[in-house]
Amino acid sequence: MLFSKPLPPKGSRLRQLIMDARLKPAHDGSQMSLAIRPATPADVPAITRIYAHAVETGTASFELTPPDEAEMAQRMESLLAKDFPYLAAEADGTVTGYAYAGPYRARPAYRFTVEDSVYVAPDQQGRGVGRALLAALVEASATRGFRQMIAVIGDSEQAASIAVHAAAGFYYVGTFPHVGYKFGRWLDTVLMQRALGPGSTTAP
């Protein structure tokens, strides 16, 4: 179930990104034999490299120093131990991206709501990997009984991430302006959300 919610202000770049994404046909990555599968510890080196690039060069993550493989392995293990979905995209034997859902907040009343994270290797961006990962993550999260998925998108200039989420049925919730500081500038976070499965229409 999708909700009808107000869009960002008329004339804003963020509003145009969301409207364009809703109209653009999906690219599912099929032309490059993309496979989406559960991630395993063997994927940690590739995942670490992908995330390190995102931390060092972009604003999707508000971390400033890339975690090492041991830390990334521990993060994966922690999520998998609690049955959160953790997925890898693979093409021609190479991990091209990854995605996972984790707790949105620690308080127990939030237990049916997850926050998503999607990262794509720099040389594979724009080829449908992110869309394919997010679609699979939505399905895997719904199958596990989660009811809402929240996207906390670092930096309102993250056009690709905003577009991918809008195309996957996420609606715009709001923007927290100037809550992060990285690369010498203040950064916003954009909040987007979509229902999973029956959403709020039934009790869990």
PDB file of C-alpha atoms in Angstrom, residues 73-140:
ATOM      1  CA  ALA A  73      32.123  -8.498   9.126  1.00  0.00           C
ATOM      2  CA  GLN A  74      30.929  -7.808  12.665  1.00  0.00           C
ATOM      3  CA  ARG A  75      28.181  -5.510  11.393  1.00  0.00           C
ATOM      4  CA  MET A  76      27.009  -8.151   8.941  1.00  0.00           C
ATOM      5  CA  GLU A  77      27.070 -10.878  11.570  1.00  0.00           C
ATOM      6  CA  SER A  78      25.049  -8.737  13.973  1.00  0.00           C
ATOM      7  CA  LEU A  79      22.301  -8.131  11.410  1.00  0.00           C
ATOM      8  CA  LEU A  80      22.146 -11.716  10.187  1.00  0.00           C
ATOM      9  CA  ALA A  81      21.983 -13.032  13.762  1.00  0.00           C
ATOM     10  CA  LYS A  82      18.763 -11.029  14.208  1.00  0.00           C
ATOM     11  CA  ASP A  83      17.345 -12.233  10.857  1.00  0.00           C
ATOM     12  CA  PHE A  84      17.576  -8.908   9.067  1.00  0.00           C
ATOM     13  CA  PRO A  85      17.989  -9.284   5.285  1.00  0.00           C
ATOM     14  CA  TYR A  86      21.459  -8.639   3.882  1.00  0.00           C
ATOM     15  CA  LEU A  87      21.812  -8.979   0.110  1.00  0.00           C
ATOM     16  CA  ALA A  88      24.560  -8.855  -2.495  1.00  0.00           C
ATOM     17  CA  ALA A  89      24.333  -8.069  -6.195  1.00  0.00           C
ATOM     18  CA  GLU A  90      26.624 -10.146  -8.378  1.00  0.00           C
ATOM     19  CA  ALA A  91      27.444  -9.907 -12.080  1.00  0.00           C
ATOM     20  CA  ASP A  92      29.919 -12.192 -13.813  1.00  0.00           C
ATOM     21  CA  GLY A  93      31.246 -13.431 -10.477  1.00  0.00           C
ATOM     22  CA  THR A  94      31.865  -9.940  -9.089  1.00  0.00           C
ATOM     23  CA  VAL A  95      29.978  -8.269  -6.235  1.00  0.00           C
ATOM     24  CA  THR A  96      28.617  -5.049  -7.731  1.00  0.00           C
ATOM     25  CA  GLY A  97      26.621  -3.789  -4.756  1.00  0.00           C
ATOM     26  CA  TYR A  98      24.959  -4.714  -1.509  1.00  0.00           C
ATOM     27  CA  ALA A  99      21.950  -3.786   0.583  1.00  0.00           C
ATOM     28  CA  TYR A 100      20.611  -4.535   4.016  1.00  0.00           C
ATOM     29  CA  ALA A 101      17.793  -3.617   6.363  1.00  0.00           C
ATOM     30  CA  GLY A 102      18.456  -2.913   9.999  1.00  0.00           C
ATOM     31  CA  PRO A 103      16.643  -1.542  13.024  1.00  0.00           C
ATOM     32  CA  TYR A 104      15.209   1.930  12.539  1.00  0.00           C
ATOM     33  CA  ARG A 105      15.342   2.685  16.262  1.00  0.00           C
ATOM     34  CA  ALA A 106      16.290   0.627  19.321  1.00  0.00           C
ATOM     35  CA  ARG A 107      13.061   1.055  21.331  1.00  0.00           C
ATOM     36  CA  PRO A 108      10.929  -2.123  21.096  1.00  0.00           C
ATOM     37  CA  ALA A 109       7.821  -0.424  19.698  1.00  0.00           C
ATOM     38  CA  TYR A 110       9.859   0.225  16.521  1.00  0.00           C
ATOM     39  CA  ARG A 111      10.486  -3.509  15.990  1.00  0.00           C
ATOM     40  CA  PHE A 112       8.326  -3.741  12.845  1.00  0.00           C
ATOM     41  CA  THR A 113      10.094  -0.837  11.141  1.00  0.00           C
ATOM     42  CA  VAL A 114      13.434  -1.102   9.356  1.00  0.00           C
ATOM     43  CA  GLU A 115      15.883   1.310   7.778  1.00  0.00           C
ATOM     44  CA  ASP A 116      17.437   0.402   4.454  1.00  0.00           C
ATOM     45  CA  SER A 117      20.985   0.862   3.182  1.00  0.00           C
ATOM     46  CA  VAL A 118      22.004   0.355  -0.464  1.00  0.00           C
ATOM     47  CA  TYR A 119      25.509   0.787  -1.887  1.00  0.00           C
ATOM     48  CA  VAL A 120      26.718   0.161  -5.436  1.00  0.00           C
ATOM     49  CA  ALA A 121      30.271  -0.144  -6.743  1.00  0.00           C
ATOM     50  CA  PRO A 122      31.322   3.118  -8.418  1.00  0.00           C
ATOM     51  CA  ASP A 123      31.831   1.519 -11.836  1.00  0.00           C
ATOM     52  CA  GLN A 124      28.371  -0.077 -11.741  1.00  0.00           C
ATOM     53  CA  GLN A 125      26.273   2.943 -10.812  1.00  0.00           C
ATOM     54  CA  GLY A 126      23.500   3.955 -13.190  1.00  0.00           C
ATOM     55  CA  ARG A 127      23.001   0.395 -14.462  1.00  0.00           C
ATOM     56  CA  GLY A 128      20.001  -0.644 -12.367  1.00  0.00           C
ATOM     57  CA  VAL A 129      21.945  -2.377  -9.592  1.00  0.00           C
ATOM     58  CA  GLY A 130      20.557  -0.131  -6.857  1.00  0.00           C
ATOM     59  CA  ARG A 131      16.969  -0.543  -8.055  1.00  0.00           C
ATOM     60  CA  ALA A 132      17.301  -4.312  -8.222  1.00  0.00           C
ATOM     61  CA  LEU A 133      18.824  -4.479  -4.755  1.00  0.00           C
ATOM     62  CA  LEU A 134      16.191  -2.229  -3.220  1.00  0.00           C
ATOM     63  CA  ALA A 135      13.310  -4.153  -4.811  1.00  0.00           C
ATOM     64  CA  ALA A 136      14.701  -7.420  -3.462  1.00  0.00           C
ATOM     65  CA  LEU A 137      15.301  -5.861  -0.042  1.00  0.00           C
ATOM     66  CA  VAL A 138      11.701  -4.623   0.158  1.00  0.00           C
ATOM     67  CA  GLU A 139      10.450  -8.122  -0.652  1.00  0.00           C
ATOM     68  CA  ALA A 140      12.808  -9.835   1.800  1.00  0.00           C
TER      69      ALA A 140
END
